[in-house]
mmCIF file of C-alpha atoms in Angstrom:
data_model
loop_
_atom_site.group_PDB
_atom_site.id
_atom_site.type_symbol
_atom_site.label_atom_id
_atom_site.label_comp_id
_atom_site.label_asym_id
_atom_site.label_seq_id
_atom_site.Cartn_x
_atom_site.Cartn_y
_atom_site.Cartn_z
ATOM 1 C CA MET I 968 -114.791 63.246 0.383
ATOM 2 C CA ASP I 969 -115.445 66.201 -1.958
ATOM 3 C CA GLN I 970 -112.803 68.787 -2.879
ATOM 4 C CA SER I 971 -114.287 71.428 -0.566
ATOM 5 C CA SER I 972 -114.173 69.069 2.443
ATOM 6 C CA SER I 973 -110.625 68.028 1.565
ATOM 7 C CA GLN I 974 -109.508 71.658 1.420
ATOM 8 C CA LYS I 975 -111.131 72.327 4.801
ATOM 9 C CA ASP I 976 -109.309 69.326 6.287
ATOM 10 C CA GLN I 977 -105.968 70.539 4.891
ATOM 11 C CA THR I 978 -106.579 74.036 6.253
ATOM 12 C CA TYR I 979 -107.352 72.571 9.685
ATOM 13 C CA LEU I 980 -104.250 70.339 9.664
ATOM 14 C CA TYR I 981 -102.028 73.312 8.850
ATOM 15 C CA HIS I 982 -103.676 75.984 11.045
ATOM 16 C CA GLY I 983 -105.739 74.197 13.718
ATOM 17 C CA THR I 984 -108.325 75.792 16.008
ATOM 18 C CA ASP I 985 -107.433 78.667 18.336
ATOM 19 C CA VAL I 986 -107.698 77.988 22.079
ATOM 20 C CA ALA I 987 -105.966 81.165 23.265
ATOM 21 C CA GLU I 988 -104.139 84.124 21.797
ATOM 22 C CA GLY I 989 -101.181 82.787 19.819
ATOM 23 C CA VAL I 990 -101.992 79.103 20.437
ATOM 24 C CA ALA I 991 -103.953 76.677 18.244
ATOM 25 C CA VAL I 992 -104.721 72.955 18.579
ATOM 26 C CA ILE I 993 -104.842 70.233 15.913
ATOM 27 C CA ALA I 994 -106.447 66.881 16.853
ATOM 28 C CA HIS I 995 -106.257 64.186 14.188
ATOM 29 C CA ASP I 996 -106.943 60.442 13.999
ATOM 30 C CA ASP I 997 -106.284 58.573 10.752
ATOM 31 C CA HIS I 998 -105.339 55.190 9.286
ATOM 32 C CA HIS I 999 -102.256 56.622 7.590
ATOM 33 C CA PHE I 1000 -101.375 59.882 5.911
ATOM 34 C CA THR I 1001 -98.674 61.924 4.191
ATOM 35 C CA SER I 1002 -98.811 65.701 4.204
ATOM 36 C CA SER I 1003 -97.532 67.973 1.480
ATOM 37 C CA ARG I 1004 -94.338 69.898 2.218
ATOM 38 C CA HIS I 1005 -95.364 72.857 4.350
ATOM 39 C CA SER I 1006 -94.369 75.089 7.237
ATOM 40 C CA HIS I 1007 -96.093 76.975 10.043
ATOM 41 C CA SER I 1008 -95.575 80.587 11.076
ATOM 42 C CA GLN I 1009 -95.727 79.333 14.674
ATOM 43 C CA ALA I 1010 -93.664 76.746 16.510
ATOM 44 C CA GLN I 1011 -95.252 73.282 16.632
ATOM 45 C CA LEU I 1012 -95.369 70.543 19.272
ATOM 46 C CA LEU I 1013 -96.612 67.343 17.618
ATOM 47 C CA TYR I 1014 -97.554 64.585 20.096
ATOM 48 C CA ALA I 1015 -98.062 60.971 19.001
ATOM 49 C CA VAL I 1016 -100.761 59.557 21.284
ATOM 50 C CA SER I 1017 -100.587 56.269 19.354
ATOM 51 C CA GLY I 1018 -98.861 55.133 16.183
ATOM 52 C CA VAL I 1019 -95.553 56.370 14.779
ATOM 53 C CA ILE I 1020 -95.080 59.653 12.921
ATOM 54 C CA SER I 1021 -92.096 60.496 10.743
ATOM 55 C CA LEU I 1022 -91.171 64.075 10.034
ATOM 56 C CA THR I 1023 -88.689 64.960 7.287
ATOM 57 C CA THR I 1024 -86.957 68.295 6.741
ATOM 58 C CA GLU I 1025 -84.140 69.327 4.437
ATOM 59 C CA SER I 1026 -81.575 68.346 7.060
ATOM 60 C CA GLY I 1027 -82.938 65.040 8.350
ATOM 61 C CA THR I 1028 -85.727 62.772 9.507
ATOM 62 C CA TRP I 1029 -87.242 62.562 12.993
ATOM 63 C CA VAL I 1030 -89.254 59.538 14.113
ATOM 64 C CA VAL I 1031 -91.916 60.076 16.776
ATOM 65 C CA PRO I 1032 -93.028 56.832 18.490
ATOM 66 C CA PRO I 1033 -96.077 56.613 20.768
ATOM 67 C CA SER I 1034 -95.961 58.920 23.794
ATOM 68 C CA ARG I 1035 -93.228 61.068 22.314
ATOM 69 C CA ALA I 1036 -93.480 64.483 20.711
ATOM 70 C CA VAL I 1037 -91.465 66.429 18.175
ATOM 71 C CA TRP I 1038 -90.793 70.144 18.511
ATOM 72 C CA LEU I 1039 -90.473 72.246 15.352
ATOM 73 C CA PRO I 1040 -89.336 75.875 15.321
ATOM 74 C CA PRO I 1041 -91.367 78.315 13.197
ATOM 75 C CA HIS I 1042 -91.054 78.409 9.392
ATOM 76 C CA LEU I 1043 -89.344 75.001 9.144
ATOM 77 C CA GLU I 1044 -90.494 73.242 5.973
ATOM 78 C CA HIS I 1045 -91.371 69.604 6.596
ATOM 79 C CA VAL I 1046 -93.370 66.593 5.466
ATOM 80 C CA THR I 1047 -95.285 64.589 8.072
ATOM 81 C CA ALA I 1048 -96.234 60.960 7.423
ATOM 82 C CA SER I 1049 -97.439 57.801 9.130
ATOM 83 C CA ARG I 1050 -97.604 54.231 7.819
ATOM 84 C CA THR I 1051 -99.736 53.090 10.754
ATOM 85 C CA SER I 1052 -103.038 54.043 12.326
ATOM 86 C CA ILE I 1053 -102.279 57.291 14.077
ATOM 87 C CA GLN I 1054 -103.726 59.460 16.795
ATOM 88 C CA PHE I 1055 -101.977 62.769 17.360
ATOM 89 C CA ARG I 1056 -102.487 66.089 19.099
ATOM 90 C CA SER I 1057 -100.541 69.107 17.920
ATOM 91 C CA LEU I 1058 -100.052 72.592 19.342
ATOM 92 C CA LEU I 1059 -99.141 75.629 17.247
ATOM 93 C CA ILE I 1060 -97.522 78.234 19.499
ATOM 94 C CA ASP I 1061 -96.585 81.814 18.659
ATOM 95 C CA ALA I 1062 -92.854 81.964 19.431
ATOM 96 C CA ASP I 1063 -92.564 85.771 19.478
ATOM 97 C CA GLY I 1064 -91.417 86.965 22.886
ATOM 98 C CA ARG I 1065 -90.898 83.412 24.180
ATOM 99 C CA ASP I 1066 -87.109 83.241 24.226
ATOM 100 C CA THR I 1067 -86.930 80.013 26.258
ATOM 101 C CA LEU I 1068 -88.506 77.924 23.490
ATOM 102 C CA PRO I 1069 -86.171 75.406 21.788
ATOM 103 C CA LYS I 1070 -84.535 76.764 18.644
ATOM 104 C CA ASP I 1071 -83.976 73.400 16.930
ATOM 105 C CA CYS I 1072 -86.124 70.467 15.874
ATOM 106 C CA MET I 1073 -86.066 67.680 18.482
ATOM 107 C CA VAL I 1074 -88.005 64.701 19.838
ATOM 108 C CA VAL I 1075 -88.869 64.626 23.545
ATOM 109 C CA GLU I 1076 -90.406 61.986 25.786
ATOM 110 C CA VAL I 1077 -93.843 63.120 26.904
ATOM 111 C CA THR I 1078 -93.993 63.091 30.693
ATOM 112 C CA PRO I 1079 -97.330 62.404 32.408
ATOM 113 C CA LEU I 1080 -97.602 66.119 33.219
ATOM 114 C CA LEU I 1081 -96.861 67.244 29.655
ATOM 115 C CA ARG I 1082 -99.345 64.701 28.293
ATOM 116 C CA GLU I 1083 -102.140 65.961 30.532
ATOM 117 C CA LEU I 1084 -101.377 69.578 29.638
ATOM 118 C CA ILE I 1085 -101.540 68.825 25.907
ATOM 119 C CA LEU I 1086 -104.820 66.948 26.292
ATOM 120 C CA ARG I 1087 -106.224 69.689 28.505
ATOM 121 C CA LEU I 1088 -105.568 72.284 25.816
ATOM 122 C CA ALA I 1089 -107.168 70.026 23.204
ATOM 123 C CA GLY I 1090 -110.220 69.805 25.464
ATOM 124 C CA LEU I 1091 -110.524 73.605 25.564
ATOM 125 C CA VAL I 1092 -111.277 73.934 21.848
ATOM 126 C CA ASP I 1093 -114.539 75.841 21.283
ATOM 127 C CA LYS I 1094 -114.572 77.022 24.906
ATOM 128 C CA PRO I 1095 -113.665 80.733 24.664
ATOM 129 C CA ASP I 1096 -114.954 81.320 28.192
ATOM 130 C CA ARG I 1097 -112.028 79.230 29.512
ATOM 131 C CA LYS I 1098 -109.312 81.559 28.209
ATOM 132 C CA GLU I 1099 -107.743 82.064 31.651
ATOM 133 C CA VAL I 1100 -107.480 78.299 32.080
ATOM 134 C CA ALA I 1101 -105.911 77.930 28.622
ATOM 135 C CA ASP I 1102 -103.365 80.673 29.370
ATOM 136 C CA ALA I 1103 -102.381 78.993 32.653
ATOM 137 C CA VAL I 1104 -102.032 75.580 30.983
ATOM 138 C CA ILE I 1105 -99.839 77.042 28.243
ATOM 139 C CA ARG I 1106 -97.506 78.729 30.739
ATOM 140 C CA LEU I 1107 -97.032 75.479 32.665
ATOM 141 C CA LEU I 1108 -96.621 73.463 29.453
ATOM 142 C CA LEU I 1109 -93.811 75.713 28.212
ATOM 143 C CA LEU I 1110 -92.041 75.469 31.569
ATOM 144 C CA GLU I 1111 -92.249 71.668 31.459
ATOM 145 C CA LEU I 1112 -91.032 71.557 27.864
ATOM 146 C CA ALA I 1113 -87.940 73.614 28.698
ATOM 147 C CA PHE I 1114 -86.639 70.884 31.044
ATOM 148 C CA LEU I 1115 -87.105 67.873 28.740
ATOM 149 C CA PRO I 1116 -83.946 66.461 27.131
ATOM 150 C CA ALA I 1117 -83.927 65.623 23.431
ATOM 151 C CA GLN I 1118 -84.343 61.941 22.509
ATOM 152 C CA PRO I 1119 -81.913 60.339 19.986
ATOM 153 C CA LEU I 1120 -84.611 59.794 17.360
ATOM 154 C CA ASN I 1121 -83.386 61.714 14.332
ATOM 155 C CA LEU I 1122 -81.360 60.750 11.275
ATOM 156 C CA PRO I 1123 -79.277 63.552 9.724
ATOM 157 C CA LEU I 1124 -79.283 63.529 5.922
ATOM 158 C CA PRO I 1125 -76.335 64.713 3.800
ATOM 159 C CA LYS I 1126 -76.682 67.514 1.266
ATOM 160 C CA HIS I 1127 -73.756 66.403 -0.910
ATOM 161 C CA PRO I 1128 -75.567 65.004 -3.997
ATOM 162 C CA VAL I 1129 -73.427 61.883 -4.421
ATOM 163 C CA LEU I 1130 -73.549 61.030 -0.725
ATOM 164 C CA ALA I 1131 -77.284 61.787 -0.556
ATOM 165 C CA ALA I 1132 -77.969 59.355 -3.415
ATOM 166 C CA PHE I 1133 -75.827 56.704 -1.726
ATOM 167 C CA CYS I 1134 -77.707 57.161 1.568
ATOM 168 C CA GLU I 1135 -81.046 56.767 -0.214
ATOM 169 C CA THR I 1136 -79.794 53.442 -1.589
ATOM 170 C CA VAL I 1137 -78.722 52.300 1.884
ATOM 171 C CA LEU I 1138 -82.068 53.333 3.379
ATOM 172 C CA GLY I 1139 -83.869 51.330 0.702
ATOM 173 C CA ASP I 1140 -82.277 48.071 1.913
ATOM 174 C CA LEU I 1141 -81.122 48.289 5.517
ATOM 175 C CA ALA I 1142 -80.965 44.497 5.737
ATOM 176 C CA HIS I 1143 -77.945 44.598 3.424
ATOM 177 C CA THR I 1144 -74.662 45.173 5.246
ATOM 178 C CA ILE I 1145 -72.198 47.091 3.105
ATOM 179 C CA SER I 1146 -68.738 47.838 4.497
ATOM 180 C CA ILE I 1147 -67.142 51.279 4.406
ATOM 181 C CA GLU I 1148 -64.574 49.882 1.967
ATOM 182 C CA GLU I 1149 -67.291 48.612 -0.389
ATOM 183 C CA ALA I 1150 -69.112 51.921 -0.138
ATOM 184 C CA ALA I 1151 -65.953 53.871 -0.949
ATOM 185 C CA ASN I 1152 -65.311 51.623 -3.946
ATOM 186 C CA ASP I 1153 -68.879 52.137 -5.205
ATOM 187 C CA LEU I 1154 -68.464 55.910 -4.932
ATOM 188 C CA HIS I 1155 -64.965 55.870 -6.484
ATOM 189 C CA VAL I 1156 -63.324 57.581 -3.519
ATOM 190 C CA SER I 1157 -60.846 56.458 -0.898
ATOM 191 C CA ARG I 1158 -61.990 55.040 2.418
ATOM 192 C CA ALA I 1159 -60.505 58.030 4.251
ATOM 193 C CA THR I 1160 -62.262 60.504 1.952
ATOM 194 C CA LEU I 1161 -65.635 58.832 2.460
ATOM 195 C CA MET I 1162 -65.192 58.760 6.239
ATOM 196 C CA ARG I 1163 -64.335 62.480 6.317
ATOM 197 C CA LEU I 1164 -67.216 63.363 3.981
ATOM 198 C CA PHE I 1165 -69.746 61.358 5.993
ATOM 199 C CA GLN I 1166 -68.618 62.911 9.264
ATOM 200 C CA ARG I 1167 -68.713 66.422 7.790
ATOM 201 C CA GLU I 1168 -72.160 66.025 6.223
ATOM 202 C CA THR I 1169 -73.979 64.140 8.994
ATOM 203 C CA GLY I 1170 -71.895 64.533 12.145
ATOM 204 C CA LEU I 1171 -71.755 60.715 12.389
ATOM 205 C CA SER I 1172 -69.544 57.916 11.169
ATOM 206 C CA PHE I 1173 -71.047 55.739 8.445
ATOM 207 C CA GLY I 1174 -71.465 52.828 10.877
ATOM 208 C CA ARG I 1175 -73.178 54.989 13.494
ATOM 209 C CA TRP I 1176 -75.424 56.594 10.868
ATOM 210 C CA ARG I 1177 -76.534 53.201 9.550
ATOM 211 C CA GLN I 1178 -77.212 51.940 13.079
ATOM 212 C CA GLN I 1179 -79.376 55.001 13.720
ATOM 213 C CA ALA I 1180 -81.251 54.436 10.445
ATOM 214 C CA ARG I 1181 -81.900 50.819 11.422
ATOM 215 C CA MET I 1182 -83.167 51.787 14.851
ATOM 216 C CA LEU I 1183 -85.600 54.352 13.446
ATOM 217 C CA LYS I 1184 -86.905 51.863 10.893
ATOM 218 C CA ALA I 1185 -87.281 49.296 13.671
ATOM 219 C CA LEU I 1186 -89.472 51.672 15.678
ATOM 220 C CA THR I 1187 -91.887 51.981 12.767
ATOM 221 C CA LEU I 1188 -91.970 48.223 12.120
ATOM 222 C CA LEU I 1189 -92.525 47.411 15.795
ATOM 223 C CA ALA I 1190 -95.402 49.898 15.907
ATOM 224 C CA GLU I 1191 -96.952 48.021 12.966
ATOM 225 C CA GLY I 1192 -97.051 44.894 15.138
ATOM 226 C CA ARG I 1193 -94.149 43.046 13.510
ATOM 227 C CA THR I 1194 -92.330 40.452 15.607
ATOM 228 C CA ILE I 1195 -88.891 41.210 17.013
ATOM 229 C CA LEU I 1196 -87.454 38.416 14.837
ATOM 230 C CA ASP I 1197 -88.909 39.926 11.655
ATOM 231 C CA VAL I 1198 -87.760 43.409 12.605
ATOM 232 C CA ALA I 1199 -84.253 42.214 13.447
ATOM 233 C CA LEU I 1200 -83.846 40.492 10.074
ATOM 234 C CA ASP I 1201 -85.377 43.381 8.103
ATOM 235 C CA CYS I 1202 -82.978 45.782 9.786
ATOM 236 C CA GLY I 1203 -79.842 43.749 9.111
ATOM 237 C CA TYR I 1204 -79.299 41.969 12.440
ATOM 238 C CA GLU I 1205 -78.416 38.290 12.609
ATOM 239 C CA SER I 1206 -80.573 37.552 15.650
ATOM 240 C CA PRO I 1207 -83.245 39.084 17.897
ATOM 241 C CA SER I 1208 -80.721 39.229 20.747
ATOM 242 C CA ALA I 1209 -78.276 41.315 18.683
ATOM 243 C CA PHE I 1210 -81.089 43.656 17.693
ATOM 244 C CA SER I 1211 -82.405 43.946 21.262
ATOM 245 C CA ALA I 1212 -78.903 44.728 22.553
ATOM 246 C CA MET I 1213 -78.565 47.586 20.027
ATOM 247 C CA PHE I 1214 -82.030 48.866 20.909
ATOM 248 C CA ARG I 1215 -81.255 48.872 24.626
ATOM 249 C CA ARG I 1216 -77.919 50.658 24.085
ATOM 250 C CA SER I 1217 -79.632 53.346 22.012
ATOM 251 C CA LEU I 1218 -82.848 53.917 23.981
ATOM 252 C CA GLY I 1219 -82.112 52.487 27.414
ATOM 253 C CA ARG I 1220 -84.906 49.870 27.305
ATOM 254 C CA SER I 1221 -85.699 46.629 25.536
ATOM 255 C CA PRO I 1222 -88.118 46.879 22.573
ATOM 256 C CA ARG I 1223 -90.830 45.193 24.635
ATOM 257 C CA ASP I 1224 -90.414 47.583 27.588
ATOM 258 C CA TYR I 1225 -90.215 50.618 25.307
ATOM 259 C CA PHE I 1226 -93.520 49.906 23.602
ATOM 260 C CA GLN I 1227 -95.228 48.576 26.722
ATOM 261 C CA SER I 1228 -94.653 51.919 28.456
ATOM 262 C CA ALA I 1229 -96.051 53.673 25.379
ATOM 263 C CA ILE I 1230 -99.160 51.455 25.399
ATOM 264 C CA LEU I 1231 -99.821 52.199 29.067
ATOM 265 C CA THR I 1232 -99.353 55.923 28.469
ATOM 266 C CA GLY I 1233 -101.645 55.821 25.459
ATOM 267 C CA GLU I 1234 -104.383 54.088 27.426
ATOM 268 C CA THR I 1235 -104.163 56.766 30.092
ATOM 269 C CA SER I 1236 -104.284 59.458 27.419
ATOM 270 C CA ARG I 1237 -107.387 58.018 25.788
ATOM 271 C CA GLY I 1238 -109.061 57.889 29.163
ATOM 272 C CA ALA I 1239 -108.287 61.562 29.723
ATOM 273 C CA ASP I 1240 -109.361 62.513 26.212
#
């Protein structure tokens, strides 16, 4: 790909194609990708049709499995990446005058209705004569979005430099189980000080934060086709049953059921696309 084509692709991925006033669509299929750090003047709804997308901001990381979507408020700097083959559809929506839109970054489960609305808008690209249809779809989509609860698929990151460096080390080897006492000793602080600092910086205890990090890593590995045994061991669990129990507590379904529902949704989406 020449430099001119690459620049056009980057422009498209950051600005999309208008389908109505104040709304643009981005449709992208790729083997894997990592964007530069950027932001949009509009709010963004990024829907993972297939594959897993990770989105990192200054305050944390959000993981978007198949058939989920992440909502980003305007002007939020972020990096988007995928280690797997990915198919996504993204909407850029002018937030001015739309007070009901979410104010914070969050992951939502894409209902069948929301999925069809997203795909319908994507299908209206280059059809300016269908503006009334696009406007109606957008109104219904925003109403549906307002009722969707956030999914627990984000990992808050500390800003304290010492704690941030420690968290990067933990994230680099989630199979290793370090106790809070060992962590405090490594950081040359008391156990109580570390517990207070972790809670203040992330809103979570160290144990809960590490469990969340393991779950988000597991989602990516499972999407790559890894076995539950391999994922369990890579994420620091002694057995598949221990891992599956954690997964079910966190997301309400077994790993198999979670991804099976995503596969079925993805097949329906491709048929509608």
